[in-house]
Amino acid sequence: MGPTMRMTTVASVIDLSPHMKRIILTGKDLLDFPEDKKSAHVKAIFPNPKSANQEPKLGMYLGFKKWMRSYTIRDFSKQDLTLTLDFAVNDHQGLASNWASLAKPGDKLGIAGPGELKHTDLFAQKHLFFGDLTALPAIASIMEMLPEDAIGKVWIQVPEKADIQSINAPDNVEINWIVTENKLTEQFLQALSNEPNDLENVAIFIATEASIVRSLKEYLNDHCQYDKQKLYASAYWNQKK
């Protein structure tokens, strides 16, 4: 049995920063959407940009996955039947970013899922987050879910200062912005190497380009004691050679 697929309509579009666009979706198909999946992902299902019919095709058919991309549930309101997704735009070309750049109220977007929460130990002794622009929505969502007494550090890479967002994080969670157009920056690895080697009671979240994820995991494996059950490490994208 495949994932539940729903059709939604763009209710509004908000420019959060030069490289981030917020799209709020609505529709009666969201009536049974679960309320406890904030920070989890959905598969956004996009229309074929070459088709005259700009409505995505739902269902499991040959080649259907080519029209799907993973996006974080930034927020969901059962009362308003609104699902909020944030899209990285204006620094790369692709099915999802191109659609989001041109999205307007009334446009259709399919939704499949949702998936499971990634950072499940919200009550860990300490938290470490490493993410680039594509992971900013997930990190911001998780920050809003952490308990008030949470302790941790966060490193987020964004292309320019104007992309820095206000994040509602607990007082003892330190947010560090890495402002650089270099998505393959070594500053993530430098930050991790400055942390203690004993990370047994630390919940770790890594979501960046594939090679950065590999280097951070290699460092953890070679130099640190950590609980693999408390690690989420995912390549959100892959730099093409």
mmCIF file of C-alpha atoms in Angstrom:
data_model
loop_
_atom_site.group_PDB
_atom_site.id
_atom_site.type_symbol
_atom_site.label_atom_id
_atom_site.label_comp_id
_atom_site.label_asym_id
_atom_site.label_seq_id
_atom_site.Cartn_x
_atom_site.Cartn_y
_atom_site.Cartn_z
ATOM 1 C CA MET A 1 0.000 0.000 0.000
ATOM 2 C CA GLY A 2 1.435 3.358 -1.025
ATOM 3 C CA PRO A 3 1.415 6.656 0.841
ATOM 4 C CA THR A 4 -1.751 8.687 1.200
ATOM 5 C CA MET A 5 -1.894 11.273 -1.569
ATOM 6 C CA ARG A 6 -3.798 14.525 -1.297
ATOM 7 C CA MET A 7 -4.471 17.425 -3.650
ATOM 8 C CA THR A 8 -3.949 20.909 -2.239
ATOM 9 C CA THR A 9 -4.301 24.465 -3.484
ATOM 10 C CA VAL A 10 -1.885 27.325 -2.890
ATOM 11 C CA ALA A 11 -3.571 29.757 -0.506
ATOM 12 C CA SER A 12 -0.741 32.272 -0.193
ATOM 13 C CA VAL A 13 2.910 32.829 -1.019
ATOM 14 C CA ILE A 14 5.320 34.730 1.256
ATOM 15 C CA ASP A 15 8.854 35.821 0.414
ATOM 16 C CA LEU A 16 10.770 35.066 3.622
ATOM 17 C CA SER A 17 14.199 36.024 2.274
ATOM 18 C CA PRO A 18 16.059 36.245 -1.035
ATOM 19 C CA HIS A 19 16.467 32.455 -1.054
ATOM 20 C CA MET A 20 13.442 31.203 0.859
ATOM 21 C CA LYS A 21 9.783 31.247 -0.094
ATOM 22 C CA ARG A 22 6.911 30.122 2.147
ATOM 23 C CA ILE A 23 3.927 28.505 0.468
ATOM 24 C CA ILE A 24 0.752 27.894 2.446
ATOM 25 C CA LEU A 25 -1.487 25.161 1.078
ATOM 26 C CA THR A 26 -5.096 24.365 1.789
ATOM 27 C CA GLY A 27 -7.857 22.012 0.664
ATOM 28 C CA LYS A 28 -10.469 19.571 1.916
ATOM 29 C CA ASP A 29 -8.045 16.676 1.391
ATOM 30 C CA LEU A 30 -6.216 17.935 4.501
ATOM 31 C CA LEU A 31 -9.177 17.067 6.733
ATOM 32 C CA ASP A 32 -7.513 13.804 7.831
ATOM 33 C CA PHE A 33 -3.925 15.094 7.805
ATOM 34 C CA PRO A 34 -2.259 14.199 11.140
ATOM 35 C CA GLU A 35 -1.535 17.034 13.569
ATOM 36 C CA ASP A 36 1.612 15.598 15.199
ATOM 37 C CA LYS A 37 3.976 15.625 12.201
ATOM 38 C CA LYS A 38 5.529 19.089 12.368
ATOM 39 C CA SER A 39 9.208 18.861 11.234
ATOM 40 C CA ALA A 40 8.551 15.545 9.451
ATOM 41 C CA HIS A 41 8.557 15.443 5.671
ATOM 42 C CA VAL A 42 5.958 15.112 2.983
ATOM 43 C CA LYS A 43 6.522 14.296 -0.649
ATOM 44 C CA ALA A 44 5.427 17.274 -2.700
ATOM 45 C CA ILE A 45 4.026 16.147 -6.052
ATOM 46 C CA PHE A 46 4.593 18.658 -8.845
ATOM 47 C CA PRO A 47 2.892 19.063 -12.212
ATOM 48 C CA ASN A 48 4.806 18.362 -15.380
ATOM 49 C CA PRO A 49 6.089 21.833 -16.336
ATOM 50 C CA LYS A 50 5.807 20.931 -20.023
ATOM 51 C CA SER A 51 2.142 19.977 -19.739
ATOM 52 C CA ALA A 52 -0.672 22.351 -20.586
ATOM 53 C CA ASN A 53 -2.546 20.980 -17.566
ATOM 54 C CA GLN A 54 -0.691 22.413 -14.583
ATOM 55 C CA GLU A 55 -2.314 20.067 -12.081
ATOM 56 C CA PRO A 56 -0.145 17.279 -10.664
ATOM 57 C CA LYS A 57 -1.124 13.707 -11.387
ATOM 58 C CA LEU A 58 -1.716 11.718 -8.216
ATOM 59 C CA GLY A 59 -1.347 7.962 -7.924
ATOM 60 C CA MET A 60 1.261 5.256 -8.298
ATOM 61 C CA TYR A 61 2.025 4.828 -11.974
ATOM 62 C CA LEU A 62 5.146 4.156 -14.017
ATOM 63 C CA GLY A 63 7.573 6.991 -13.400
ATOM 64 C CA PHE A 64 5.445 8.791 -10.784
ATOM 65 C CA LYS A 65 8.405 9.328 -8.421
ATOM 66 C CA LYS A 66 10.125 11.691 -10.885
ATOM 67 C CA TRP A 67 7.569 14.329 -9.955
ATOM 68 C CA MET A 68 8.079 14.010 -6.181
ATOM 69 C CA ARG A 69 10.469 15.832 -3.831
ATOM 70 C CA SER A 70 10.757 15.776 -0.026
ATOM 71 C CA TYR A 71 9.833 18.886 1.960
ATOM 72 C CA THR A 72 9.539 19.628 5.657
ATOM 73 C CA ILE A 73 6.203 20.276 7.310
ATOM 74 C CA ARG A 74 6.899 23.739 8.681
ATOM 75 C CA ASP A 75 3.451 23.964 10.238
ATOM 76 C CA PHE A 76 -0.038 22.509 9.998
ATOM 77 C CA SER A 77 -3.307 23.954 11.268
ATOM 78 C CA LYS A 78 -6.181 21.528 11.570
ATOM 79 C CA GLN A 79 -8.528 24.391 12.352
ATOM 80 C CA ASP A 80 -7.638 26.388 9.248
ATOM 81 C CA LEU A 81 -6.785 23.357 7.082
ATOM 82 C CA THR A 82 -3.472 24.930 6.103
ATOM 83 C CA LEU A 83 -0.167 23.171 5.503
ATOM 84 C CA THR A 84 2.969 25.342 5.430
ATOM 85 C CA LEU A 85 6.051 24.429 3.387
ATOM 86 C CA ASP A 86 9.215 26.516 2.931
ATOM 87 C CA PHE A 87 11.133 26.262 -0.351
ATOM 88 C CA ALA A 88 14.756 27.174 -1.070
ATOM 89 C CA VAL A 89 14.716 29.235 -4.278
ATOM 90 C CA ASN A 90 16.845 31.469 -6.486
ATOM 91 C CA ASP A 91 20.178 29.668 -6.114
ATOM 92 C CA HIS A 92 19.568 26.556 -8.193
ATOM 93 C CA GLN A 93 17.324 25.215 -10.938
ATOM 94 C CA GLY A 94 15.074 22.209 -10.504
ATOM 95 C CA LEU A 95 11.534 20.880 -10.638
ATOM 96 C CA ALA A 96 10.614 22.025 -7.118
ATOM 97 C CA SER A 97 12.484 25.327 -6.930
ATOM 98 C CA ASN A 98 11.269 26.396 -10.363
ATOM 99 C CA TRP A 99 7.666 25.637 -9.396
ATOM 100 C CA ALA A 100 7.981 27.462 -6.073
ATOM 101 C CA SER A 101 9.550 30.531 -7.710
ATOM 102 C CA LEU A 102 6.461 30.984 -9.883
ATOM 103 C CA ALA A 103 3.785 29.685 -7.482
ATOM 104 C CA LYS A 104 0.692 31.797 -6.975
ATOM 105 C CA PRO A 105 -2.641 31.413 -5.159
ATOM 106 C CA GLY A 106 -4.840 28.894 -6.899
ATOM 107 C CA ASP A 107 -2.008 26.671 -8.143
ATOM 108 C CA LYS A 108 -2.262 22.961 -7.332
ATOM 109 C CA LEU A 109 0.282 20.820 -5.484
ATOM 110 C CA GLY A 110 0.001 17.173 -4.562
ATOM 111 C CA ILE A 111 1.080 15.925 -1.145
ATOM 112 C CA ALA A 112 2.061 12.349 -0.217
ATOM 113 C CA GLY A 113 2.672 11.207 3.338
ATOM 114 C CA PRO A 114 3.602 12.433 5.885
ATOM 115 C CA GLY A 115 6.700 10.561 7.030
ATOM 116 C CA GLU A 116 8.036 10.106 10.541
ATOM 117 C CA LEU A 117 9.764 12.666 12.764
ATOM 118 C CA LYS A 118 13.540 12.789 12.294
ATOM 119 C CA HIS A 119 14.805 14.360 15.523
ATOM 120 C CA THR A 120 12.849 12.152 17.902
ATOM 121 C CA ASP A 121 14.736 12.685 21.180
ATOM 122 C CA LEU A 122 13.561 16.185 21.980
ATOM 123 C CA PHE A 123 14.545 15.668 25.624
ATOM 124 C CA ALA A 124 18.173 14.682 25.039
ATOM 125 C CA GLN A 125 20.800 16.122 27.402
ATOM 126 C CA LYS A 126 22.166 18.244 24.544
ATOM 127 C CA HIS A 127 21.439 18.883 20.862
ATOM 128 C CA LEU A 128 23.693 19.562 17.871
ATOM 129 C CA PHE A 129 22.359 20.669 14.484
ATOM 130 C CA PHE A 130 24.240 21.065 11.201
ATOM 131 C CA GLY A 131 22.282 22.173 8.147
ATOM 132 C CA ASP A 132 22.378 24.344 5.064
ATOM 133 C CA LEU A 133 19.594 26.457 3.569
ATOM 134 C CA THR A 134 17.619 23.373 2.529
ATOM 135 C CA ALA A 135 17.530 22.164 6.149
ATOM 136 C CA LEU A 136 16.558 25.528 7.644
ATOM 137 C CA PRO A 137 12.807 24.741 7.654
ATOM 138 C CA ALA A 138 13.383 21.443 9.480
ATOM 139 C CA ILE A 139 15.743 22.962 12.031
ATOM 140 C CA ALA A 140 13.440 25.906 12.712
ATOM 141 C CA SER A 141 10.484 23.549 13.188
ATOM 142 C CA ILE A 142 12.402 21.359 15.621
ATOM 143 C CA MET A 143 13.569 24.407 17.602
ATOM 144 C CA GLU A 144 9.939 25.288 18.216
ATOM 145 C CA MET A 145 9.292 21.780 19.555
ATOM 146 C CA LEU A 146 12.213 21.561 21.984
ATOM 147 C CA PRO A 147 11.486 21.980 25.705
ATOM 148 C CA GLU A 148 12.270 25.377 27.222
ATOM 149 C CA ASP A 149 15.263 23.995 29.152
ATOM 150 C CA ALA A 150 16.899 22.376 26.104
ATOM 151 C CA ILE A 151 20.638 22.912 25.616
ATOM 152 C CA GLY A 152 22.398 22.837 22.269
ATOM 153 C CA LYS A 153 24.192 24.436 19.358
ATOM 154 C CA VAL A 154 23.080 24.995 15.789
ATOM 155 C CA TRP A 155 25.047 25.804 12.635
ATOM 156 C CA ILE A 156 23.118 26.894 9.537
ATOM 157 C CA GLN A 157 24.680 27.881 6.204
ATOM 158 C CA VAL A 158 22.867 30.560 4.185
ATOM 159 C CA PRO A 159 24.014 32.398 1.025
ATOM 160 C CA GLU A 160 23.718 35.940 2.408
ATOM 161 C CA LYS A 161 22.873 37.887 5.565
ATOM 162 C CA ALA A 162 19.379 38.657 4.326
ATOM 163 C CA ASP A 163 18.618 34.918 4.505
ATOM 164 C CA ILE A 164 19.069 34.831 8.280
ATOM 165 C CA GLN A 165 15.708 34.102 9.893
ATOM 166 C CA SER A 166 14.430 34.741 13.387
ATOM 167 C CA ILE A 167 14.169 31.302 15.006
ATOM 168 C CA ASN A 168 12.105 30.650 18.118
ATOM 169 C CA ALA A 169 14.701 28.554 19.951
ATOM 170 C CA PRO A 170 15.102 27.838 23.687
ATOM 171 C CA ASP A 171 17.328 30.325 25.521
ATOM 172 C CA ASN A 172 20.163 27.827 25.954
ATOM 173 C CA VAL A 173 20.321 26.794 22.310
ATOM 174 C CA GLU A 174 23.005 28.787 20.484
ATOM 175 C CA ILE A 175 22.279 29.604 16.838
ATOM 176 C CA ASN A 176 25.349 30.103 14.620
ATOM 177 C CA TRP A 177 24.847 31.393 11.093
ATOM 178 C CA ILE A 178 27.445 30.501 8.456
ATOM 179 C CA VAL A 179 26.997 33.205 5.813
ATOM 180 C CA THR A 180 28.666 32.033 2.628
ATOM 181 C CA GLU A 181 27.729 31.124 -0.918
ATOM 182 C CA ASN A 182 30.008 28.094 -0.567
ATOM 183 C CA LYS A 183 27.539 25.298 0.154
ATOM 184 C CA LEU A 184 30.467 22.902 0.661
ATOM 185 C CA THR A 185 31.977 25.002 3.439
ATOM 186 C CA GLU A 186 34.333 23.289 5.882
ATOM 187 C CA GLN A 187 32.899 25.319 8.761
ATOM 188 C CA PHE A 188 30.492 22.494 9.675
ATOM 189 C CA LEU A 189 33.393 20.112 10.211
ATOM 190 C CA GLN A 190 35.334 22.752 12.109
ATOM 191 C CA ALA A 191 32.369 23.295 14.406
ATOM 192 C CA LEU A 192 31.960 19.585 15.091
ATOM 193 C CA SER A 193 35.671 19.155 15.759
ATOM 194 C CA ASN A 194 35.456 21.847 18.450
ATOM 195 C CA GLU A 195 32.854 19.828 20.354
ATOM 196 C CA PRO A 196 33.811 17.269 23.038
ATOM 197 C CA ASN A 197 34.481 13.735 21.819
ATOM 198 C CA ASP A 198 31.973 12.320 24.286
ATOM 199 C CA LEU A 199 28.601 12.824 22.597
ATOM 200 C CA GLU A 200 26.843 9.799 24.096
ATOM 201 C CA ASN A 201 23.928 11.843 25.437
ATOM 202 C CA VAL A 202 23.676 14.223 22.509
ATOM 203 C CA ALA A 203 20.979 14.181 19.828
ATOM 204 C CA ILE A 204 22.638 15.071 16.513
ATOM 205 C CA PHE A 205 20.904 16.352 13.373
ATOM 206 C CA ILE A 206 22.825 16.598 10.082
ATOM 207 C CA ALA A 207 21.137 17.649 6.832
ATOM 208 C CA THR A 208 23.327 19.104 4.093
ATOM 209 C CA GLU A 209 24.934 18.172 0.784
ATOM 210 C CA ALA A 210 25.946 14.504 0.505
ATOM 211 C CA SER A 211 29.719 14.985 0.786
ATOM 212 C CA ILE A 212 29.342 17.186 3.883
ATOM 213 C CA VAL A 213 27.127 14.569 5.519
ATOM 214 C CA ARG A 214 29.758 11.916 4.797
ATOM 215 C CA SER A 215 32.581 13.988 6.271
ATOM 216 C CA LEU A 216 30.641 14.725 9.456
ATOM 217 C CA LYS A 217 29.669 11.074 9.899
ATOM 218 C CA GLU A 218 33.266 9.997 9.296
ATOM 219 C CA TYR A 219 34.429 12.421 11.968
ATOM 220 C CA LEU A 220 31.847 11.098 14.421
ATOM 221 C CA ASN A 221 32.891 7.508 13.719
ATOM 222 C CA ASP A 222 36.626 8.216 13.938
ATOM 223 C CA HIS A 223 36.763 10.611 16.868
ATOM 224 C CA CYS A 224 33.562 10.536 18.929
ATOM 225 C CA GLN A 225 31.536 8.335 21.190
ATOM 226 C CA TYR A 226 27.910 8.859 20.224
ATOM 227 C CA ASP A 227 24.589 7.045 20.278
ATOM 228 C CA LYS A 228 23.625 6.074 16.726
ATOM 229 C CA GLN A 229 19.994 5.958 17.831
ATOM 230 C CA LYS A 230 20.218 9.700 18.497
ATOM 231 C CA LEU A 231 21.737 10.560 15.107
ATOM 232 C CA TYR A 232 19.788 11.767 12.087
ATOM 233 C CA ALA A 233 22.041 12.276 9.076
ATOM 234 C CA SER A 234 20.564 12.784 5.625
ATOM 235 C CA ALA A 235 21.893 14.113 2.331
ATOM 236 C CA TYR A 236 19.266 16.667 1.333
ATOM 237 C CA TRP A 237 20.957 17.139 -2.034
ATOM 238 C CA ASN A 238 23.970 16.056 -4.072
ATOM 239 C CA GLN A 239 26.483 18.345 -5.751
ATOM 240 C CA LYS A 240 26.678 17.345 -9.405
ATOM 241 C CA LYS A 241 30.202 16.768 -10.687
#
